[in-house]
PDB file of C-alpha atoms in Angstrom:
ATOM      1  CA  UNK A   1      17.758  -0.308 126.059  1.00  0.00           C
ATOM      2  CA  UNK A   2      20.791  -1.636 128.006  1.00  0.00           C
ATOM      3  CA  UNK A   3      23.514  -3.066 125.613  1.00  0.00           C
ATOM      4  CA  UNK A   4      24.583  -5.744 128.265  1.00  0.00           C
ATOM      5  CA  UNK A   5      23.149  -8.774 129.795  1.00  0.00           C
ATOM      6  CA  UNK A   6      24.421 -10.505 132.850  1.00  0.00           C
ATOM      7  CA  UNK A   7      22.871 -13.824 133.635  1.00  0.00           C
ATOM      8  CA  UNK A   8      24.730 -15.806 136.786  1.00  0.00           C
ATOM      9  CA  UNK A   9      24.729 -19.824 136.284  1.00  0.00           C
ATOM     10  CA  UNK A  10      25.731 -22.070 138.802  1.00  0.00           C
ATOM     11  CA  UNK A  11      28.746 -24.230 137.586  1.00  0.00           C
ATOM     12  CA  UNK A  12      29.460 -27.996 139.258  1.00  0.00           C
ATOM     13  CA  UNK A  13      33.115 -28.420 139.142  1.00  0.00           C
ATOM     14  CA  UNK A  14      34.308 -31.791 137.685  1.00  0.00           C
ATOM     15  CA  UNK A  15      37.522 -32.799 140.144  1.00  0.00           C
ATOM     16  CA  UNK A  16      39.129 -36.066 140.532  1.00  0.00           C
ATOM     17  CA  UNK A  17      36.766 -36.469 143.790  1.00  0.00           C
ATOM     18  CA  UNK A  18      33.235 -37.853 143.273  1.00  0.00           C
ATOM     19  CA  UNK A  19      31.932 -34.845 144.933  1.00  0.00           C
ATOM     20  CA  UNK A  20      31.314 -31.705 142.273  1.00  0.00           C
ATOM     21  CA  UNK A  21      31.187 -28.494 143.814  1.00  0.00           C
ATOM     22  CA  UNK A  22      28.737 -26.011 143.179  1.00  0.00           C
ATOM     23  CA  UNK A  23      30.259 -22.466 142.145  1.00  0.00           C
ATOM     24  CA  UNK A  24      28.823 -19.614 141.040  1.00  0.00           C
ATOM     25  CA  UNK A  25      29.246 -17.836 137.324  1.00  0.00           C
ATOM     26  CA  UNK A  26      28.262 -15.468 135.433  1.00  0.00           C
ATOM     27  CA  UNK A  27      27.702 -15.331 131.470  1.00  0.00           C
ATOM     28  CA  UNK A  28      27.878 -11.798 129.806  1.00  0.00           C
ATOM     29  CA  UNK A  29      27.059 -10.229 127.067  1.00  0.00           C
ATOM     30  CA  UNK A  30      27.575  -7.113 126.070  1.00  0.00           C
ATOM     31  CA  UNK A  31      26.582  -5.214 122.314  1.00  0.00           C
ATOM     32  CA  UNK A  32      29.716  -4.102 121.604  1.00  0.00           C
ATOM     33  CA  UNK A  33      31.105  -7.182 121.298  1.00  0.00           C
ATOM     34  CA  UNK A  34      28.573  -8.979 119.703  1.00  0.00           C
ATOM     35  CA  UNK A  35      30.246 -12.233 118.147  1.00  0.00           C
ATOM     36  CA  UNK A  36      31.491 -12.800 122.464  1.00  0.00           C
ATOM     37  CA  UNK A  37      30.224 -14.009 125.032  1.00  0.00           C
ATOM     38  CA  UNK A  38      32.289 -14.022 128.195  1.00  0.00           C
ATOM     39  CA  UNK A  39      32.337 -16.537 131.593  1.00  0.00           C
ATOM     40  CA  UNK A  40      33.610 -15.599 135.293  1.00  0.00           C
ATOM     41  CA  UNK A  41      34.241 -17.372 137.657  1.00  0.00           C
ATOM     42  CA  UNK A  42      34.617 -15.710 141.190  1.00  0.00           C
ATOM     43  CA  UNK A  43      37.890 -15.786 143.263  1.00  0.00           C
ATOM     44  CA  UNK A  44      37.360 -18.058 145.521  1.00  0.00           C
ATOM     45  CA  UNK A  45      36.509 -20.770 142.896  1.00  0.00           C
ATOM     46  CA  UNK A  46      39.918 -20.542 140.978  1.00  0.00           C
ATOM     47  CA  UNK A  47      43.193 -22.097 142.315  1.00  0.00           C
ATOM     48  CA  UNK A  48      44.857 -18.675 141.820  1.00  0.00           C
ATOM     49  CA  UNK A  49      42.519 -17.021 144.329  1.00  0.00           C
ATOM     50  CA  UNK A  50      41.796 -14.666 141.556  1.00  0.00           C
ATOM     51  CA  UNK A  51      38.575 -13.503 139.354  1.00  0.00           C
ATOM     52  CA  UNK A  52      38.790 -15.461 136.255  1.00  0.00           C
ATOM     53  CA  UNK A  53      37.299 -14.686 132.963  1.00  0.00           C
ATOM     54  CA  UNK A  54      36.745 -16.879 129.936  1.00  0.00           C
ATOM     55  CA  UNK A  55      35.867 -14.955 126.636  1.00  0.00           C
ATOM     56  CA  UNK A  56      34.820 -17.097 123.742  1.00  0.00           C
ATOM     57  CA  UNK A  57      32.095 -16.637 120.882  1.00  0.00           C
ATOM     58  CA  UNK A  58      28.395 -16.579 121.590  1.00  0.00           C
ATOM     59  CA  UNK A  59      28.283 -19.457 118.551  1.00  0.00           C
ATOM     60  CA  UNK A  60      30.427 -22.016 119.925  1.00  0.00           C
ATOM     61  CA  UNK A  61      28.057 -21.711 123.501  1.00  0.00           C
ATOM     62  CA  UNK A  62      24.979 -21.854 120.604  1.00  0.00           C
ATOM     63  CA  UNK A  63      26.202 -25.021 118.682  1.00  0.00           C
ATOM     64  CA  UNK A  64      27.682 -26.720 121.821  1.00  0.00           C
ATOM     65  CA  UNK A  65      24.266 -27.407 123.511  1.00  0.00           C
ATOM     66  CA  UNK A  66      23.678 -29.727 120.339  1.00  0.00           C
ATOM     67  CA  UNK A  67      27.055 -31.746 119.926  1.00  0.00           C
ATOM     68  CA  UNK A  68      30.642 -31.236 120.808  1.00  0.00           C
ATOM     69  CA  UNK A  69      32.205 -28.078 119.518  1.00  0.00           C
ATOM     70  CA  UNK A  70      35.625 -26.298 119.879  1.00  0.00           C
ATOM     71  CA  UNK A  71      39.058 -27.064 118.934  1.00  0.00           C
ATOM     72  CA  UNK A  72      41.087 -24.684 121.218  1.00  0.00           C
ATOM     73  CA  UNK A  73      41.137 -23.321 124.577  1.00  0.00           C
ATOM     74  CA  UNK A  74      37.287 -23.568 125.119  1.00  0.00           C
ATOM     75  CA  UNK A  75      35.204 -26.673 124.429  1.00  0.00           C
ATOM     76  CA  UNK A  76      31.779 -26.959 125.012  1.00  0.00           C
ATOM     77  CA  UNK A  77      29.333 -30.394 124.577  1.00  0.00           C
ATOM     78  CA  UNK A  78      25.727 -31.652 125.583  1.00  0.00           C
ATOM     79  CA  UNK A  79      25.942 -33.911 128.398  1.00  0.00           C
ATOM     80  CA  UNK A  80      22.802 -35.846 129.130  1.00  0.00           C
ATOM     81  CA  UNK A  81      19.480 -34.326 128.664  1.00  0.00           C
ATOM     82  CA  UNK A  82      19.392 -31.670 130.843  1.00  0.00           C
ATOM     83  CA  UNK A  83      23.337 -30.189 131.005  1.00  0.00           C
ATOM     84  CA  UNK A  84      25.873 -28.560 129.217  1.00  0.00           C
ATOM     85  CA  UNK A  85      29.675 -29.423 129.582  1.00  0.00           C
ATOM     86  CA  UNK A  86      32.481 -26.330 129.124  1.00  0.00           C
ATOM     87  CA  UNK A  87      35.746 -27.142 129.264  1.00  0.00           C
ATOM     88  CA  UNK A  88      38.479 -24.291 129.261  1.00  0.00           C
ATOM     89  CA  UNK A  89      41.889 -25.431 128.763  1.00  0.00           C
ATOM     90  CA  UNK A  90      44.468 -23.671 129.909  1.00  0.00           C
ATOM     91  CA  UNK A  91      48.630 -24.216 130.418  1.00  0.00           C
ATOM     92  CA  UNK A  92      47.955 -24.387 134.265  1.00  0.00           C
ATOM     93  CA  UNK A  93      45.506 -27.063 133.653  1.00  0.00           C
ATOM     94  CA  UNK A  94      41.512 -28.006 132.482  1.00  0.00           C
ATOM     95  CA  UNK A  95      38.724 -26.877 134.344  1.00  0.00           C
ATOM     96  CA  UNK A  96      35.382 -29.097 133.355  1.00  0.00           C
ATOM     97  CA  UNK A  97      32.166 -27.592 134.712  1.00  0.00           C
ATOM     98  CA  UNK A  98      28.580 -28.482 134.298  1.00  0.00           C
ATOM     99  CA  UNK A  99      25.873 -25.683 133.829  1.00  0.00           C
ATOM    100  CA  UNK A 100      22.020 -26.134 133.778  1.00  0.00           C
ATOM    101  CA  UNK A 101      21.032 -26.200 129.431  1.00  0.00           C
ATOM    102  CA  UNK A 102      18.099 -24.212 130.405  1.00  0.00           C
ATOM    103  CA  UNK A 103      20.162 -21.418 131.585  1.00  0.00           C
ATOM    104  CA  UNK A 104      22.707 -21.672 128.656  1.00  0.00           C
ATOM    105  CA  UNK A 105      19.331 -21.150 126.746  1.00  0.00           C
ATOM    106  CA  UNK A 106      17.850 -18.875 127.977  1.00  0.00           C
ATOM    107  CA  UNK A 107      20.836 -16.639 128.290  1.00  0.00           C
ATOM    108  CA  UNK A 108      21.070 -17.450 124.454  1.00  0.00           C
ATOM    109  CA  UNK A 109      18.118 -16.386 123.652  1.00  0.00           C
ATOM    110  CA  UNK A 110      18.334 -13.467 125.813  1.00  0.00           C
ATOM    111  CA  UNK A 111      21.699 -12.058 123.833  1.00  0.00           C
ATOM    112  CA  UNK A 112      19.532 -13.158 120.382  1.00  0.00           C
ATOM    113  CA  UNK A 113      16.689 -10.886 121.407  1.00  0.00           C
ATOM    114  CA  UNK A 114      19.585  -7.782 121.943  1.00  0.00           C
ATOM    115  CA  UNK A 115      21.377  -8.514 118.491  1.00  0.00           C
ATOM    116  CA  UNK A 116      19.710 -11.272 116.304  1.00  0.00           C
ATOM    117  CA  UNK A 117      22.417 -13.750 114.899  1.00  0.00           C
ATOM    118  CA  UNK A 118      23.482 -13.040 111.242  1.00  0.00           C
ATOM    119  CA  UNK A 119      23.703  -9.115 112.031  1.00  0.00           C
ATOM    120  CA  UNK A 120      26.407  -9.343 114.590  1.00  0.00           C
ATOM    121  CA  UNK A 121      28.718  -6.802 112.371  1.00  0.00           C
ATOM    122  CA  UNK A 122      26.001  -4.454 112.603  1.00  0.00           C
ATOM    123  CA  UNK A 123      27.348  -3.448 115.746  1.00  0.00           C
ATOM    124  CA  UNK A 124      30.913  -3.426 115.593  1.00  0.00           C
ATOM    125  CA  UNK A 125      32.287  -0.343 115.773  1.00  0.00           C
ATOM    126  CA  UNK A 126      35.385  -0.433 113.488  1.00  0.00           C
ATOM    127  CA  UNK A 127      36.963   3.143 113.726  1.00  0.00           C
ATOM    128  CA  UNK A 128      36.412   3.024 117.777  1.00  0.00           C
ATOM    129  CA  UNK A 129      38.259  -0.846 118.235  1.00  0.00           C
ATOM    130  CA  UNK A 130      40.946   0.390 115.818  1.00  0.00           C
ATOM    131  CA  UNK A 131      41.377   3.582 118.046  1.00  0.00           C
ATOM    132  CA  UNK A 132      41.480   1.827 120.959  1.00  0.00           C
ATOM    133  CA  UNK A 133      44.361  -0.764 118.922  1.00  0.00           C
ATOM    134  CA  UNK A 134      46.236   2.112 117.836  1.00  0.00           C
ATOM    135  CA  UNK A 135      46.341   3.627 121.591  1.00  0.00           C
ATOM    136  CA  UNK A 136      47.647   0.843 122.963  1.00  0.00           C
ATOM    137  CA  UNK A 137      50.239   0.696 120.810  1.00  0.00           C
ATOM    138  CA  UNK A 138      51.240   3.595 121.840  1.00  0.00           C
TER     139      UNK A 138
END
């Protein structure tokens, strides 16, 4: 059984023009990491030209299809009946994009099916993430 699922979404960005882009994403999820779910965005869709990634916790995507959640860097909130609003905050600026709720969902439900919420630290590997701490150090 494969311990990661890839699911690309397509993203509309918000800008300042009345037109919203469509770009392409992908969410991931991988085992290992099991409270995380993670969000890229493809070069050419950044203003740095560069692949960006946006890691944040497979809860906050969960609660945020129902009402506005997040305090931080990520924010995520229902908008209208059939999307779902992510904001990711960062010094350069705030990106806003639109995804489809039924693919939020069904990615959800795909990562549930892999490793069922509540038994999340069932699959943390402790001695291997403080290995790889401890190496880094180094």
């Amino acid at each position: 059984m494969s311990t990661v699922i890839e699911q690309p979404v397509e993203a509309r960005l918000v800008a300042a023009a009345p037109r919203m882009p469509r770009i392409p994403a992908m969410l991931h999820y991988d085992r290992r990491d099991p409270f995380a779910v993670r969000m890229t965005f493809p070069a050419p869709a950044t203003l740095e030209g560069v692949e960006v990634c946006w890691t944040f916790a497979r809860e906050l995507l969960t609660a945020g299809l129902e009402g506005p959640e997040g305090h931080g860097d990520v924010r995520v909130r229902p908008y209208g009946y059939d999307r779902t609003v992510l904001e990711f905050h960062a010094p350069e600026g705030t990106a806003v994009v639109h995804v489809h709720s039924d693919e939020v969902r069904r990615f959800l439900e795909r990562t549930t099916e892999l490793v069922p919420v509540g038994v999340e630290h069932l699959h943390v590997d402790l001695d291997r993430d403080l290995a790889e701490l401890i190496r880094d150090a180094c």
